[in-house]
PDB file of C-alpha atoms in Angstrom:
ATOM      1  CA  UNK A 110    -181.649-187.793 -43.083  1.00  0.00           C
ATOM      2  CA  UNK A 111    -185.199-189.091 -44.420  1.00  0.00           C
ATOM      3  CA  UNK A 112    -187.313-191.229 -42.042  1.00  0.00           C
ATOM      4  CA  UNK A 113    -189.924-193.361 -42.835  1.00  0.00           C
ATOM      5  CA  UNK A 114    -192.551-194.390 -40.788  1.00  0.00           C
ATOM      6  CA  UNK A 115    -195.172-197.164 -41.823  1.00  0.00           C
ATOM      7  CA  UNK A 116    -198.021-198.511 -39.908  1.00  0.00           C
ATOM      8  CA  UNK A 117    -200.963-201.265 -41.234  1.00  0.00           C
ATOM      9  CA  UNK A 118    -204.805-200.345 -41.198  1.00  0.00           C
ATOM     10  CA  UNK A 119    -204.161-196.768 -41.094  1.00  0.00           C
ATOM     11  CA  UNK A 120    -205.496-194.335 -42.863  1.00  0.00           C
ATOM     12  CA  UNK A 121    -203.640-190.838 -41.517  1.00  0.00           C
ATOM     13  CA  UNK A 122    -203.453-187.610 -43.591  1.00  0.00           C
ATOM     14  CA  UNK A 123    -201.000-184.624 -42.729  1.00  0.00           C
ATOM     15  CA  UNK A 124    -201.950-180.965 -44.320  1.00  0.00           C
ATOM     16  CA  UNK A 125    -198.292-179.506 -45.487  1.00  0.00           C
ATOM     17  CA  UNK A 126    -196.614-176.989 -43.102  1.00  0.00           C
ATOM     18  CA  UNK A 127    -195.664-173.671 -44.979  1.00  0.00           C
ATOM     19  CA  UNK A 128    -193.636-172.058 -42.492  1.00  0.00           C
ATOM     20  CA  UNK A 129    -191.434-173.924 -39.402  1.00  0.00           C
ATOM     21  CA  UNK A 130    -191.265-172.206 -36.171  1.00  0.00           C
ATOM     22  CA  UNK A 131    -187.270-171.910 -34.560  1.00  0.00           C
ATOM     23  CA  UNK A 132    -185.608-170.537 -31.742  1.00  0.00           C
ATOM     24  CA  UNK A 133    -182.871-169.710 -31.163  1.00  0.00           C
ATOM     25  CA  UNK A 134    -182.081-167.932 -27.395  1.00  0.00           C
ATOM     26  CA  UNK A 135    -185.331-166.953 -27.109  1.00  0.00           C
ATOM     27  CA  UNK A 136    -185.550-165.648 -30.335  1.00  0.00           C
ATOM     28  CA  UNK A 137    -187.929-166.853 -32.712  1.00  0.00           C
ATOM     29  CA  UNK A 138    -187.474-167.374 -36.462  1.00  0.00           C
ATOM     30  CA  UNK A 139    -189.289-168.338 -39.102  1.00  0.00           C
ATOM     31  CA  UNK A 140    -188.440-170.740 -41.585  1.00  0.00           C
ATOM     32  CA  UNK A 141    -189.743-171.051 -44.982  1.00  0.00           C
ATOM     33  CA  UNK A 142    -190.449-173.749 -47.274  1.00  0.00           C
ATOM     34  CA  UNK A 143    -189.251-172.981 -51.147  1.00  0.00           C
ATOM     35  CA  UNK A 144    -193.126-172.357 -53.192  1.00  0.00           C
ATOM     36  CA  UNK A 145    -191.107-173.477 -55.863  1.00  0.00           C
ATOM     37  CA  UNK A 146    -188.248-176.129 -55.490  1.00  0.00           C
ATOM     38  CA  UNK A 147    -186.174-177.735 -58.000  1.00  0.00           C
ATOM     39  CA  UNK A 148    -183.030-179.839 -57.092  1.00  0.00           C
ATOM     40  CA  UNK A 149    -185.581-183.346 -56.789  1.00  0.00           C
ATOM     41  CA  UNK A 150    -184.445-186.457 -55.670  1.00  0.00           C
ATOM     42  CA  UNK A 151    -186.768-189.184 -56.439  1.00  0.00           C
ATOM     43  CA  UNK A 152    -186.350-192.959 -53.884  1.00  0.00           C
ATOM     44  CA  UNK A 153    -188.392-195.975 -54.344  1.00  0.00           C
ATOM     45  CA  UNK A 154    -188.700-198.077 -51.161  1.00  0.00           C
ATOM     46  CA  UNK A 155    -189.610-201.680 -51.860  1.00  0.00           C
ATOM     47  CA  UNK A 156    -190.555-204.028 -49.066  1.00  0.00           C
ATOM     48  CA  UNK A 157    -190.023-207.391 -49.015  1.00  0.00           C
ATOM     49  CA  UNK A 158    -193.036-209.655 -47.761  1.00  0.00           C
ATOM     50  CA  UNK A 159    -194.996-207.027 -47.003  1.00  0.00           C
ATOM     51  CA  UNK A 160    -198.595-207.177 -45.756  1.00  0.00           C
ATOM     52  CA  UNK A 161    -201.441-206.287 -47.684  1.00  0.00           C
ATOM     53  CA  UNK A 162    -203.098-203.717 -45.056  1.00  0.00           C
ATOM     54  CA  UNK A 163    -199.818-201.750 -44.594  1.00  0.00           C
ATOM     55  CA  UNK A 164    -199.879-198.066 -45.760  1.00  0.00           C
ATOM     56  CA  UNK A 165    -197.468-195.400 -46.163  1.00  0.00           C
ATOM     57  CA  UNK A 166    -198.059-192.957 -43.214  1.00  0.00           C
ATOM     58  CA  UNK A 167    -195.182-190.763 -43.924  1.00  0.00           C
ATOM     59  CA  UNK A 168    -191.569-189.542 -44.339  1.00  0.00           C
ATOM     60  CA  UNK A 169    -189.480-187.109 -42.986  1.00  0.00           C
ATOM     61  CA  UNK A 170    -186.249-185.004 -44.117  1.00  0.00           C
ATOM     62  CA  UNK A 171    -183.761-183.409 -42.019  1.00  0.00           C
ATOM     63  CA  UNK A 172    -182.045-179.879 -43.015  1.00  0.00           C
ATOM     64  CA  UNK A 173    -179.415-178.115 -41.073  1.00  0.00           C
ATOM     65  CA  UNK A 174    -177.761-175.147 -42.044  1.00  0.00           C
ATOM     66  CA  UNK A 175    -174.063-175.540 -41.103  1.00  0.00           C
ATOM     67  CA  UNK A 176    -172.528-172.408 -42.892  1.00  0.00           C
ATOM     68  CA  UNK A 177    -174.442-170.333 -40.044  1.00  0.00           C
ATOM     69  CA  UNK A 178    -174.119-171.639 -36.380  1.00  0.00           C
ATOM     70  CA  UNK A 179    -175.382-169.847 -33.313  1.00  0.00           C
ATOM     71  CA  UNK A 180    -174.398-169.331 -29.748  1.00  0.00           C
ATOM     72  CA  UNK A 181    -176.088-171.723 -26.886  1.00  0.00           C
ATOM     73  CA  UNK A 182    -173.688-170.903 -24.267  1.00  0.00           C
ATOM     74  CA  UNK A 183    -171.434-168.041 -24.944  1.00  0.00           C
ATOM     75  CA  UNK A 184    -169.313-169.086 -21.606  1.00  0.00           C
ATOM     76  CA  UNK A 185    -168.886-172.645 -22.697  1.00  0.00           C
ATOM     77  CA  UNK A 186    -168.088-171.728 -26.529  1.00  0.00           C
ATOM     78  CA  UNK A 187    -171.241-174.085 -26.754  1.00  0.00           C
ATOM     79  CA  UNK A 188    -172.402-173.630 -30.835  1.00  0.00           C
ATOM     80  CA  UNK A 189    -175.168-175.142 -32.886  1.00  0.00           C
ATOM     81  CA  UNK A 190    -176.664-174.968 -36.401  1.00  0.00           C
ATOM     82  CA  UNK A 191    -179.992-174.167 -37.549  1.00  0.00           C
ATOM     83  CA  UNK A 192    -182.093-177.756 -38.058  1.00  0.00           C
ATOM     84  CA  UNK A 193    -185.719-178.341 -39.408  1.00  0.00           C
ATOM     85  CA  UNK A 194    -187.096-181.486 -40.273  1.00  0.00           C
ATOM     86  CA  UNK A 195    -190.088-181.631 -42.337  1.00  0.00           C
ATOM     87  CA  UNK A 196    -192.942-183.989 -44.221  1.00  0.00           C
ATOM     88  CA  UNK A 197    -192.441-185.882 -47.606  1.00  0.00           C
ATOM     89  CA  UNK A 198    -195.111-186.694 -49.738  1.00  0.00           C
ATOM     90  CA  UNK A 199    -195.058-190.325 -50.601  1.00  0.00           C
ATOM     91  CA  UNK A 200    -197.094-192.229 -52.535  1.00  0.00           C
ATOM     92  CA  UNK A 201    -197.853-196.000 -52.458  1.00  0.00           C
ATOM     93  CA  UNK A 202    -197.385-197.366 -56.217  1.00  0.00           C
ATOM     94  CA  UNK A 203    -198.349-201.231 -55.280  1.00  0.00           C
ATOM     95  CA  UNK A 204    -198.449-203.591 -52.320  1.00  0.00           C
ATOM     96  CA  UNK A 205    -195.552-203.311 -51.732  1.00  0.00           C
ATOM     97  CA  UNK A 206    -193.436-200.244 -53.316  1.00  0.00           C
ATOM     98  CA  UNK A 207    -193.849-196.702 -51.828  1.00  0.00           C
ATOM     99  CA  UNK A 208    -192.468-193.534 -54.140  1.00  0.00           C
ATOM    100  CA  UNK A 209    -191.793-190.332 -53.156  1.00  0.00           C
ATOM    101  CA  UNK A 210    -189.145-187.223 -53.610  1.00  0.00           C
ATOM    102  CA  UNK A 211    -187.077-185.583 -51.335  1.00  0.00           C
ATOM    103  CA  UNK A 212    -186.409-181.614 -52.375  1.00  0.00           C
ATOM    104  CA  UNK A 213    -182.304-180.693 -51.673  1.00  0.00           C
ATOM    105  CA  UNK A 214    -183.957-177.048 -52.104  1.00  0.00           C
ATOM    106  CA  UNK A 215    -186.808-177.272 -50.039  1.00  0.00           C
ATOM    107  CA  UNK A 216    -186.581-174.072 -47.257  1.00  0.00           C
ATOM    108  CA  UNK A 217    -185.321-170.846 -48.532  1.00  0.00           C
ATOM    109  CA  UNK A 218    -181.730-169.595 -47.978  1.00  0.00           C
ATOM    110  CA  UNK A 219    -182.446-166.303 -45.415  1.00  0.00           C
ATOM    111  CA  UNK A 220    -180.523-164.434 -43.187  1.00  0.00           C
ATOM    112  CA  UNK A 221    -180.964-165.415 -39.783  1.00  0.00           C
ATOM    113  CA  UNK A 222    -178.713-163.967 -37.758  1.00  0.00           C
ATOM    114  CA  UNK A 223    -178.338-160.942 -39.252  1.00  0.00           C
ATOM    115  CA  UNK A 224    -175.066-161.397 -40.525  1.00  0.00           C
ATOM    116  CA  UNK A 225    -175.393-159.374 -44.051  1.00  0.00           C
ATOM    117  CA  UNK A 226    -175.335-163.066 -45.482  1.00  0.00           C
ATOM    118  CA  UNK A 227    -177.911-165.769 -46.538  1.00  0.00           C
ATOM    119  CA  UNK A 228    -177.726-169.116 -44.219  1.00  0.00           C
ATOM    120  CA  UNK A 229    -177.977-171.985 -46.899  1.00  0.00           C
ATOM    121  CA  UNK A 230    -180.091-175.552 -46.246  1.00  0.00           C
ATOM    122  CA  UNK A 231    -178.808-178.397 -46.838  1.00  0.00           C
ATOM    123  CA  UNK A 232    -180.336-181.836 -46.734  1.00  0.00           C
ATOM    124  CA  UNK A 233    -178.540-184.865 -44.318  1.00  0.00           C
ATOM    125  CA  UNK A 234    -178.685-188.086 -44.754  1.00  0.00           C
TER     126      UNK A 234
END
């Protein structure tokens, strides 16, 4: 999933996160971002009409590892899957066209839960 948020006459800058804090029943992991992705996927988002004070403020994608899911509620049979959502750089090319690129390889593949296997990110539309 990538969201995109844009608001006029602002001027709003966001240092990059390194590491994302999850937890998982009271357990806390740590989730890295990739120093060095590759798999790039490159969108242009061109508005129609647009205003001349409106800037790019910024963009989100959404990861979930489904290959590893957790307990919530061992009674229930309640399961979920590791998520992390993090910033996109964008960039605004003209008036009205904003750029940016969306990493499928963006966190690194760990272990989580222990399992003797890696837990691999993938990116959702």
């Amino acid at each position: 999933m990538l969201l995109l948020a844009l608001a006029g006459c602002a001027n709003i800058t966001e240092k990059p996160v390194n590491n994302i804090q999850q937890t998982v029943n009271q357990e806390k992991f740590q989730v890295k971002k990739n120093p060095n992705p590759k798999e790039a996927y490159e969108f242009t988002v061109t508005l129609k009409d647009a205003p001349d004070n409106l800037e790019a403020v910024s963009a989100y994608a959404h990861y979930i590892i489904p290959d590893c899911r957790y307990d919530t509620n061992k009674l229930m049979g309640a399961r979920a899957n590791f998520q992390a959502t993090i910033s996109v750089p964008f960039e605004k090319v003209s008036s009205n066209v904003y750029k940016g690129t969306v990493y499928f390889d963006a966190l690194l593949d760990e272990d989580y839960l222990n399992q003797g296997k890696p837990c691999h990110w993938q990116w959702r539309l």
